[in-house]
CSV table of C-alpha atoms in Angstrom, one decimal:
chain,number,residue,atom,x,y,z
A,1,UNK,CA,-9.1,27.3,43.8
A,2,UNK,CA,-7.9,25.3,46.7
A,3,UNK,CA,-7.6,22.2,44.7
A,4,UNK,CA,-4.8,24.7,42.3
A,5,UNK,CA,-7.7,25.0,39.7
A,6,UNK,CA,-7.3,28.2,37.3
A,7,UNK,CA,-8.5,30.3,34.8
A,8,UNK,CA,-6.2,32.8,34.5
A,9,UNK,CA,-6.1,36.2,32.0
A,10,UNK,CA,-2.5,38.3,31.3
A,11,UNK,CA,-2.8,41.5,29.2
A,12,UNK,CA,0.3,42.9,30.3
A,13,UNK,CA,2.2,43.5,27.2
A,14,UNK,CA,4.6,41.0,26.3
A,15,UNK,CA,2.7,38.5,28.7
A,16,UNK,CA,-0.7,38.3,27.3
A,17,UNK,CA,-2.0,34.6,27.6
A,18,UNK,CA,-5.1,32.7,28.7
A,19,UNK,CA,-4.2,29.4,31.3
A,20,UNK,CA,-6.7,27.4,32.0
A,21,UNK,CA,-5.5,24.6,34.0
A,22,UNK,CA,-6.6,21.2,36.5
A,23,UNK,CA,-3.6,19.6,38.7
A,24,UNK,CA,-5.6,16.3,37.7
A,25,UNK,CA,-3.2,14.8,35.1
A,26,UNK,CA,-1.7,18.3,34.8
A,27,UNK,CA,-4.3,18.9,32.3
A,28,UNK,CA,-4.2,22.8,30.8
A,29,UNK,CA,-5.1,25.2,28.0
A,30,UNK,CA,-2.7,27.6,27.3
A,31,UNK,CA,-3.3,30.4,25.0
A,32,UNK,CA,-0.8,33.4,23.8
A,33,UNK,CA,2.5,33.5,25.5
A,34,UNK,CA,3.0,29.9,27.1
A,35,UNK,CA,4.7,30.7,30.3
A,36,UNK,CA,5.2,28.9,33.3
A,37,UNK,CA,3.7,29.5,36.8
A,38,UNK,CA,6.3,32.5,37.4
A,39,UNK,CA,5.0,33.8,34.4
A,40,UNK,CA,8.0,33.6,32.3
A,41,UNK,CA,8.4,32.0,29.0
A,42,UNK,CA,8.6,28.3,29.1
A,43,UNK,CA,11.1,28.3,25.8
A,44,UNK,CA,12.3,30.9,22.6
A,45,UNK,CA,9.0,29.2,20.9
A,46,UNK,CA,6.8,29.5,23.9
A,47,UNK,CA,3.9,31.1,22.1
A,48,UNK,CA,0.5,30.4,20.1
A,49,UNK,CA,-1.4,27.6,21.7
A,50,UNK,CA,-0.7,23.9,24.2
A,51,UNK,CA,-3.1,21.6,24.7
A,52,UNK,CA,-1.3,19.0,27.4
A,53,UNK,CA,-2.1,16.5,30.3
A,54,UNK,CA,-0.6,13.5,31.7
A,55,UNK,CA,-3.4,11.9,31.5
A,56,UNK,CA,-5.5,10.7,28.0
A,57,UNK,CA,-6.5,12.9,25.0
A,58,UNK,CA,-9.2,12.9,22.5
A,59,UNK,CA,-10.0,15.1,19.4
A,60,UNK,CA,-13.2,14.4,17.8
A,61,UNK,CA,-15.4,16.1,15.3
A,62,UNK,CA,-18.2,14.3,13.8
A,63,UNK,CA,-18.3,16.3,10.4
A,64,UNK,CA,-14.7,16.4,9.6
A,65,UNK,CA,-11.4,17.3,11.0
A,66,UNK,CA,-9.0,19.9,8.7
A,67,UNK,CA,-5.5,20.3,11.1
A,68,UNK,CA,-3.5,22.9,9.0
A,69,UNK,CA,0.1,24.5,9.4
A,70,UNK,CA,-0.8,27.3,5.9
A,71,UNK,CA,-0.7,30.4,7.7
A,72,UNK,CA,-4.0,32.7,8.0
A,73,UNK,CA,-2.5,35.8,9.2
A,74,UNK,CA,-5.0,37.5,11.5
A,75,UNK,CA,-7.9,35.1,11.6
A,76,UNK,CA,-9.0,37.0,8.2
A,77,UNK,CA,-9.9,33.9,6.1
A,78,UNK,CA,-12.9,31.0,6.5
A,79,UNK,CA,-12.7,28.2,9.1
A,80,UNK,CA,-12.2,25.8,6.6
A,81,UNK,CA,-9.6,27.5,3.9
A,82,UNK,CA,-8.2,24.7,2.1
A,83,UNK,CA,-7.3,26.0,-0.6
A,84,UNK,CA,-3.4,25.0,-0.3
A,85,UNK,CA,-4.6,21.5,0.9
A,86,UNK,CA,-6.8,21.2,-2.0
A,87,UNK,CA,-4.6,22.1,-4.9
A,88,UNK,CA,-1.9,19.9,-3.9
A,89,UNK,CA,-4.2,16.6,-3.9
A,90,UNK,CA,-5.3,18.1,-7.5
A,91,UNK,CA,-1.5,18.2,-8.6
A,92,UNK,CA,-1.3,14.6,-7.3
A,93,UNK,CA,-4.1,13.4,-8.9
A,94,UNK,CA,-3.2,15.0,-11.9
A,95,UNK,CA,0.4,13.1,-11.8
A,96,UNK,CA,-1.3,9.9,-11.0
A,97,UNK,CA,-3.3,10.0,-14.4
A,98,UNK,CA,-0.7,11.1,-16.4
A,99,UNK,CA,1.6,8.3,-15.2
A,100,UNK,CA,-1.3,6.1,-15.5
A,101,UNK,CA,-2.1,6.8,-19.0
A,102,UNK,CA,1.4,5.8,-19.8
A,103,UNK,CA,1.5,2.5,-18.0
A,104,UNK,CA,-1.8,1.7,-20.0
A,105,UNK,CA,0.3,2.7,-23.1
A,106,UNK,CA,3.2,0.7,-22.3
A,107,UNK,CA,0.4,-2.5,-21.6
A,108,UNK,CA,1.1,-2.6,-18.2
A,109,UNK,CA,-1.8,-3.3,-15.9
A,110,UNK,CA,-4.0,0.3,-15.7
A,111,UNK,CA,-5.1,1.0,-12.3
A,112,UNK,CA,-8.3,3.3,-11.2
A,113,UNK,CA,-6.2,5.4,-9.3
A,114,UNK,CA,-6.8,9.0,-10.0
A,115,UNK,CA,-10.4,7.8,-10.2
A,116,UNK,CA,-10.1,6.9,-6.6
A,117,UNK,CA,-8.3,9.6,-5.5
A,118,UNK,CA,-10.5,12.2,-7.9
A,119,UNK,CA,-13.8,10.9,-5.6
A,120,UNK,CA,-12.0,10.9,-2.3
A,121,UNK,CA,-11.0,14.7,-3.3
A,122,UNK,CA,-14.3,15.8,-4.0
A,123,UNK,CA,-15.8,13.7,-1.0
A,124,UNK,CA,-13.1,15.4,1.3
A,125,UNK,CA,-13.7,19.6,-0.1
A,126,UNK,CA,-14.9,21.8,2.8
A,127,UNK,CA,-15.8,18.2,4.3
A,128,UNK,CA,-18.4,17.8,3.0
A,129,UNK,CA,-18.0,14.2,4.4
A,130,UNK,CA,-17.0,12.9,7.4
A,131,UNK,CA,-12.7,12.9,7.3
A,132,UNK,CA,-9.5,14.5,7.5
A,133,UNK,CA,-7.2,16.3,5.9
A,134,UNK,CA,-3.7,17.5,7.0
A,135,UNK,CA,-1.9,20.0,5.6
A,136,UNK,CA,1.6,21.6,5.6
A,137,UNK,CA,3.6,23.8,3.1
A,138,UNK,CA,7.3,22.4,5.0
A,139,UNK,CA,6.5,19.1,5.1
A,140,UNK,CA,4.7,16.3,7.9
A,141,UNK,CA,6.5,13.9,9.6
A,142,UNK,CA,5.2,10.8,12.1
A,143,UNK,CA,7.6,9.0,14.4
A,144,UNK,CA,7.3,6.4,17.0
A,145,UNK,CA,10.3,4.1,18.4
A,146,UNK,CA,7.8,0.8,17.7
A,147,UNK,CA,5.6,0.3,15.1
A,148,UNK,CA,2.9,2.2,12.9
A,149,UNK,CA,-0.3,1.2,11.1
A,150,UNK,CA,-1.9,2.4,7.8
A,151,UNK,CA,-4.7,0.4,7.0
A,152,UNK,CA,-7.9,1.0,4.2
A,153,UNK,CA,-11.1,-0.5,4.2
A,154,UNK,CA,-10.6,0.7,0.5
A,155,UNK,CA,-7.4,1.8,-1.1
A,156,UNK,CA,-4.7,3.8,-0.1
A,157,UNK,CA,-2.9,6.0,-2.5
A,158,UNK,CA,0.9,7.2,-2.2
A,159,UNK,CA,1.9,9.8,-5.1
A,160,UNK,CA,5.0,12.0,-5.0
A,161,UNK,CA,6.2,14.8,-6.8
A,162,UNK,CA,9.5,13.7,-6.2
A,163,UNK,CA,10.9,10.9,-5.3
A,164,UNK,CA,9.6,7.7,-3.0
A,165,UNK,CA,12.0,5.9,-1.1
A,166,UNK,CA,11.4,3.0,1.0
A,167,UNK,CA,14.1,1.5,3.5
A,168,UNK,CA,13.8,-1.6,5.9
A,169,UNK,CA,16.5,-2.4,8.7
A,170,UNK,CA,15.1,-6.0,8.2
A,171,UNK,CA,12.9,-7.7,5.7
A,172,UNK,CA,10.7,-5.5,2.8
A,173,UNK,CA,7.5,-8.1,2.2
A,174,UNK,CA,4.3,-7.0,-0.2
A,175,UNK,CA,1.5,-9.3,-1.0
A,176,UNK,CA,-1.9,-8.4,-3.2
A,177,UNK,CA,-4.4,-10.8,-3.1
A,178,UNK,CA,-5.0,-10.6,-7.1
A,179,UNK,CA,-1.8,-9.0,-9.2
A,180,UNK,CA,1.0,-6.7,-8.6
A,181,UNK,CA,2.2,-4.4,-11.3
A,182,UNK,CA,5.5,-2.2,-11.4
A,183,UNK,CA,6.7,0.7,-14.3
A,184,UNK,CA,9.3,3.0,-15.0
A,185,UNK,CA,8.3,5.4,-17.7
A,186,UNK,CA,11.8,6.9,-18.6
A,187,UNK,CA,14.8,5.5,-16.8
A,188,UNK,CA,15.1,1.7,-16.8
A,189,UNK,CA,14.4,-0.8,-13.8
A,190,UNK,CA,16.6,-2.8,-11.1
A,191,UNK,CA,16.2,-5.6,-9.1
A,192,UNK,CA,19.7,-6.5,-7.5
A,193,UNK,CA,20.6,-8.7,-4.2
A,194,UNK,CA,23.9,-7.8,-2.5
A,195,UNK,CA,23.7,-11.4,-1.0
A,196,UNK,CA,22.0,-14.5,-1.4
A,197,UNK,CA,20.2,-16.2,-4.4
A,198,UNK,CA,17.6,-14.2,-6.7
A,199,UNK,CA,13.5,-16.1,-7.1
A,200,UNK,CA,11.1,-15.2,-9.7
A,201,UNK,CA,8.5,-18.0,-10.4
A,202,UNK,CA,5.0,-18.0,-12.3
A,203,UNK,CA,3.9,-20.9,-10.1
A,204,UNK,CA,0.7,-21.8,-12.1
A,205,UNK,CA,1.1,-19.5,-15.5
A,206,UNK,CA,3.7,-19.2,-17.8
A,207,UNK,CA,6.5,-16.7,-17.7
A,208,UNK,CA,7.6,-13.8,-20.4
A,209,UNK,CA,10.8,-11.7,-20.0
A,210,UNK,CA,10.8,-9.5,-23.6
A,211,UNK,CA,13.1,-7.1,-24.6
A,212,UNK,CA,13.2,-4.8,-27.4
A,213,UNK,CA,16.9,-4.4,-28.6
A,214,UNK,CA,19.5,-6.9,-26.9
A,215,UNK,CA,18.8,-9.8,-24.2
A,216,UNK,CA,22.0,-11.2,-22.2
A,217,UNK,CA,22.0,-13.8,-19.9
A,218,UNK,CA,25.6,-13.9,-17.7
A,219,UNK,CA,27.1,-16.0,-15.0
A,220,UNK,CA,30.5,-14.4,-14.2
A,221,UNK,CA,31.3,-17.2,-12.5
A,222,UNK,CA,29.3,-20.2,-12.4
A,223,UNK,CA,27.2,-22.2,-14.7
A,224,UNK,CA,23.7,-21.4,-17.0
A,225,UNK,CA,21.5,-24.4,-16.9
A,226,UNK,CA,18.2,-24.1,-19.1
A,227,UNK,CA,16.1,-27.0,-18.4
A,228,UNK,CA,12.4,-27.8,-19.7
A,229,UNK,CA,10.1,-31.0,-18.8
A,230,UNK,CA,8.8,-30.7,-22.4
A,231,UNK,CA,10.8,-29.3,-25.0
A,232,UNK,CA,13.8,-26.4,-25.6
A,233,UNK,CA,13.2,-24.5,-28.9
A,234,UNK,CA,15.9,-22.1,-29.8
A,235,UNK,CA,14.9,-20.2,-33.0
A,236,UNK,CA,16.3,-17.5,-35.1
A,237,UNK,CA,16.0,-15.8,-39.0
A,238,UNK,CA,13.8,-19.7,-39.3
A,239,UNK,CA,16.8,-21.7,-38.4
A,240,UNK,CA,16.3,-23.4,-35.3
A,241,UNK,CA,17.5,-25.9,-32.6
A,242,UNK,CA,14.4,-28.3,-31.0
A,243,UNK,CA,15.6,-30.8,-27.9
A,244,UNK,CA,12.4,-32.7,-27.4
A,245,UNK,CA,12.1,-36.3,-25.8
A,246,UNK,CA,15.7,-37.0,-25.7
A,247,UNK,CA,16.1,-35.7,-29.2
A,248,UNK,CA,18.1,-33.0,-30.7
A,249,UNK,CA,16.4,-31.9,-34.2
A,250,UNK,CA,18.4,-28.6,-36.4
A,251,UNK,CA,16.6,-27.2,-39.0
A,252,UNK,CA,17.7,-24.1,-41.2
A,253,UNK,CA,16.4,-22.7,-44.8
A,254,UNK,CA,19.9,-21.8,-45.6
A,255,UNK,CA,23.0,-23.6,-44.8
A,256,UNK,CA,25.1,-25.2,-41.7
A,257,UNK,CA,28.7,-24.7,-40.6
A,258,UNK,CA,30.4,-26.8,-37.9
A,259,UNK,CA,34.2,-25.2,-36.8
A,260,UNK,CA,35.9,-26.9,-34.7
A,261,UNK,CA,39.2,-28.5,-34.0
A,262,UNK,CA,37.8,-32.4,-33.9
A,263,UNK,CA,34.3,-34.3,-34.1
A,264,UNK,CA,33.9,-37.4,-32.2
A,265,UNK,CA,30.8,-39.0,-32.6
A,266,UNK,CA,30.1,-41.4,-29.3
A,267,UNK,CA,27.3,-43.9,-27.4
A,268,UNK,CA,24.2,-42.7,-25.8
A,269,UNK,CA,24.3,-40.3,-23.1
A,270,UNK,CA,22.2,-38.2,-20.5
A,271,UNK,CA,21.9,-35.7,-18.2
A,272,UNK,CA,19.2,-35.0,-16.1
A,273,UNK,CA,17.9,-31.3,-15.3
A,274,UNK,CA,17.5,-29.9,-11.8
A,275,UNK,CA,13.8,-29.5,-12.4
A,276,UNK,CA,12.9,-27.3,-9.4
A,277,UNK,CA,9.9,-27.9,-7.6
A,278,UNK,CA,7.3,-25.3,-7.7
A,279,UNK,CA,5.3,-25.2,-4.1
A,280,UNK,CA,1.8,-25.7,-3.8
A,281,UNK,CA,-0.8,-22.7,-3.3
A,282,UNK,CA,-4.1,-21.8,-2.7
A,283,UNK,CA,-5.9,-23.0,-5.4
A,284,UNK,CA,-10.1,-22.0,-4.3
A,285,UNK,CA,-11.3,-18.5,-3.2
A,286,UNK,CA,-14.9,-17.2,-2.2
A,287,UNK,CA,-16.1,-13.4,-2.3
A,288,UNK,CA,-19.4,-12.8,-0.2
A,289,UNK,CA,-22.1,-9.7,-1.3
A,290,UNK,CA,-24.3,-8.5,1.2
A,291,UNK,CA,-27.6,-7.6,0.1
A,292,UNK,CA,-30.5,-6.1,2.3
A,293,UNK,CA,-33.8,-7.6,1.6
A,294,UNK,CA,-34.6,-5.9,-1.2
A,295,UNK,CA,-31.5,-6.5,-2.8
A,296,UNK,CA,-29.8,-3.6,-2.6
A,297,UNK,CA,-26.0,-3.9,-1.7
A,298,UNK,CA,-24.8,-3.2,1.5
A,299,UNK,CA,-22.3,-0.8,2.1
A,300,UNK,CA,-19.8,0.1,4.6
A,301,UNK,CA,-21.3,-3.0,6.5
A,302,UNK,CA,-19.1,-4.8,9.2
A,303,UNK,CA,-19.2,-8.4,8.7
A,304,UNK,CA,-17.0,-11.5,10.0
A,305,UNK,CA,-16.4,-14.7,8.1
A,306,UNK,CA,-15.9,-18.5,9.3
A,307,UNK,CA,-14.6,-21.2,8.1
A,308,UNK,CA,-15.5,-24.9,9.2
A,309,UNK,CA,-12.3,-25.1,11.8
A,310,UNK,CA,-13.5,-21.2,13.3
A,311,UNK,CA,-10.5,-19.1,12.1
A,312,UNK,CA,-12.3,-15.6,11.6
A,313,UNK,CA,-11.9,-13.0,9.2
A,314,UNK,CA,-13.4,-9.8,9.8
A,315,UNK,CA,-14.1,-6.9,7.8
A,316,UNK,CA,-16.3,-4.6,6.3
A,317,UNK,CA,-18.0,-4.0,3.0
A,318,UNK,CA,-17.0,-1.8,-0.2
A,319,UNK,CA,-18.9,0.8,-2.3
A,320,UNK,CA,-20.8,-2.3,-4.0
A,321,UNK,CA,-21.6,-4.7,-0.6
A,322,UNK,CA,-18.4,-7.0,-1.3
A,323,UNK,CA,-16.4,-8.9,1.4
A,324,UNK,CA,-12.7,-9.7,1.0
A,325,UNK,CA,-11.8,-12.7,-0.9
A,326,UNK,CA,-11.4,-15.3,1.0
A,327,UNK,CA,-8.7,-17.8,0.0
A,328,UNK,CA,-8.0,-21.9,0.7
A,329,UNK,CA,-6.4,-24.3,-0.4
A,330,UNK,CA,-8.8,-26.9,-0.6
A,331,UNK,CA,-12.9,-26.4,-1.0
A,332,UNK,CA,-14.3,-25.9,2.0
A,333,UNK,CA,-17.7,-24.1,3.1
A,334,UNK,CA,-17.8,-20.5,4.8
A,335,UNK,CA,-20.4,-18.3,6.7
A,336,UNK,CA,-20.6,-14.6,6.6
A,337,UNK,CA,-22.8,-13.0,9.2
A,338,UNK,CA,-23.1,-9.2,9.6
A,339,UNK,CA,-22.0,-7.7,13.0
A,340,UNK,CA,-24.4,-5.4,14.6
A,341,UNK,CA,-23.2,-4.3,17.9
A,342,UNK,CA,-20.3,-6.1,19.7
A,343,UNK,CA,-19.3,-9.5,18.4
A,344,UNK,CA,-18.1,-12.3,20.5
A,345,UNK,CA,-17.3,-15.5,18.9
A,346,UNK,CA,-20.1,-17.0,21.1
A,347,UNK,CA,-23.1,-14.8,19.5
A,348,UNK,CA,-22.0,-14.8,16.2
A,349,UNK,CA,-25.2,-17.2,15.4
A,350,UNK,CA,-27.7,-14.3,16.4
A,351,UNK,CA,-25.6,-11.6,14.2
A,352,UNK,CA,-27.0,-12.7,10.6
């Protein structure tokens, strides 16, 4: 056209393609060879399909979106052949339980992981809901010089075959609102700073470090200071050693010996401990259900919460109609009201 508008159709051997093309935002479909407007091959890979433009793009599909790279040579199998796709989430899954069976062995924290990931399996086969899958026997890789987003409503599972590496030019931060479990079936566990000092604290629970076969404690070169506001029991085959209230107590069913090259027996003396402080947290936390009127949960439900000095928290509802947990450090009252349509903090009244 006049405007440079075209729908153009090669069969000449070796050229066969389909353009279809806009100079608005250089916008084009280009089908077989990709060639350029002389015709020629824009590249050694210049074939199959481009969808481009300058402009913005959009892919949507309100059933379910399956973006493959398995090869399906000469259009001979179904739209949506998964097969590939599907057996590798079942090989996962079946990873995640076994590794999950063991952590419950070991008494470490069991998770409901390959449940999860068994439901969103079936959920996601042929789509028979609403999402996507991607899938690629060489591998998938995402990339962008600022920053990326994964986020849930629900969970979000990582399982590897191999291995899992994670590597940060800066800080590596995790938080969980409830706990955070870790365990190494076969080979042992590390926790090691190149520089600076090394923090574990229970802050409001007690602390258990157990060990099977030998326990050492080392400073190459410093000090080990073991300090207690109540009492230090050291205990072994019944003997023990019991500092309690400024007291030092020995007690043993069999017998005593003291080597050394002198005894002095002196005054009174102390020493105080460096009794670190532990800092205060968020002691109070609410959870919200949404019900509909006749009680029935409700799910998937987008909802926003405020507390009494209007910070917001927005989110939406699991399986069973629960909000996230809310979290303060003191009592205080909150609202949840559900969000129908667009929410402005001025409406939220009228959104219940």
């Amino acid at each position: 056209t006049w405007a440079n508008n075209k729908l153009r159709m090669e069969d000449k051997q070796g050229q066969e393609h389909i353009k279809l093309a806009t100079e608005y935002g250089k916008t084009q479909l280009n089908l077989g060879h990709i060639v350029d407007s002389e015709r020629q091959k824009r590249g050694d890979n210049g074939e199959g399909f481009e969808l481009r433009t300058d402009s913005w793009g959009a892919v949507r599909a309100g059933k379910g979106l399956f973006i493959s790279a398995d090869a399906q040579n000469q259009a001979s199998g179904q739209v949506l052949d998964m097969d590939a796709a599907i057996a590798q989430l079942e090989q996962a899954i079946s990873l995640a339980k076994s590794l999950n069976k063991a952590a419950h062995t070991a008494k470490n924290e069991a998770t409901e992981a390959e449940a999860q990931a068994g439901r969103l399996n079936d959920s996601l086969k042929q789509l028979q809901r609403a999402g996507i899958i991607q899938s690629a026997p060489d591998g998938i890789a995402t990339a962008t010089p600022q920053s990326q987003l994964h986020t849930a409503g629900q969970h979000i599972h990582h399982i590897s075959g191999g291995d899992a590496d994670i590597s940060a030019g800066r800080n590596f931060t995790a938080h969980a609102v409830e706990s955070v479990n870790l365990f190494a079936q076969s080979s042992g566990a590390k926790l090691q700073a190149n520089q600076g000092k090394v923090e574990i604290q229970a802050q409001n629970d007690e602390m258990q470090i157990n060990a099977l076969k030998d326990a050492t404690i080392t400073s190459s070169a410093g000090k080990v200071t073991v300090a207690a506001k109540d009492e230090i029991l050291l205990t072994s085959g019944g003997a023990y050693i019991k500092i309690k209230d400024g007291n030092i107590e020995l007690g043993c069913p069999k017998m005593v010996w003291v080597k050394c090259a002198g005894f002095q027996v002196m005054g009174p003396s102390s020493a105080g401990g460096n009794m670190q402080g532990i800092p205060a947290v968020e002691k109070y936390d609410e959870q919200f259900v949404l019900l509909s009127p006749s009680g029935k949960p409700k799910k998937k439900a987008q909802y926003v919460i405020i507390d009494k000095k209007g910070n917001e928290f927005f989110g939406t509802t699991d399986e069973k109609g629960r909000a996230a947990r809310i979290h303060t450090e003191n009592q205080e009252e909150l609202e949840i009201f559900e969000i129908f349509g667009t929410y402005t903090a001025e409406n939220h009244s009228e959104q219940d």
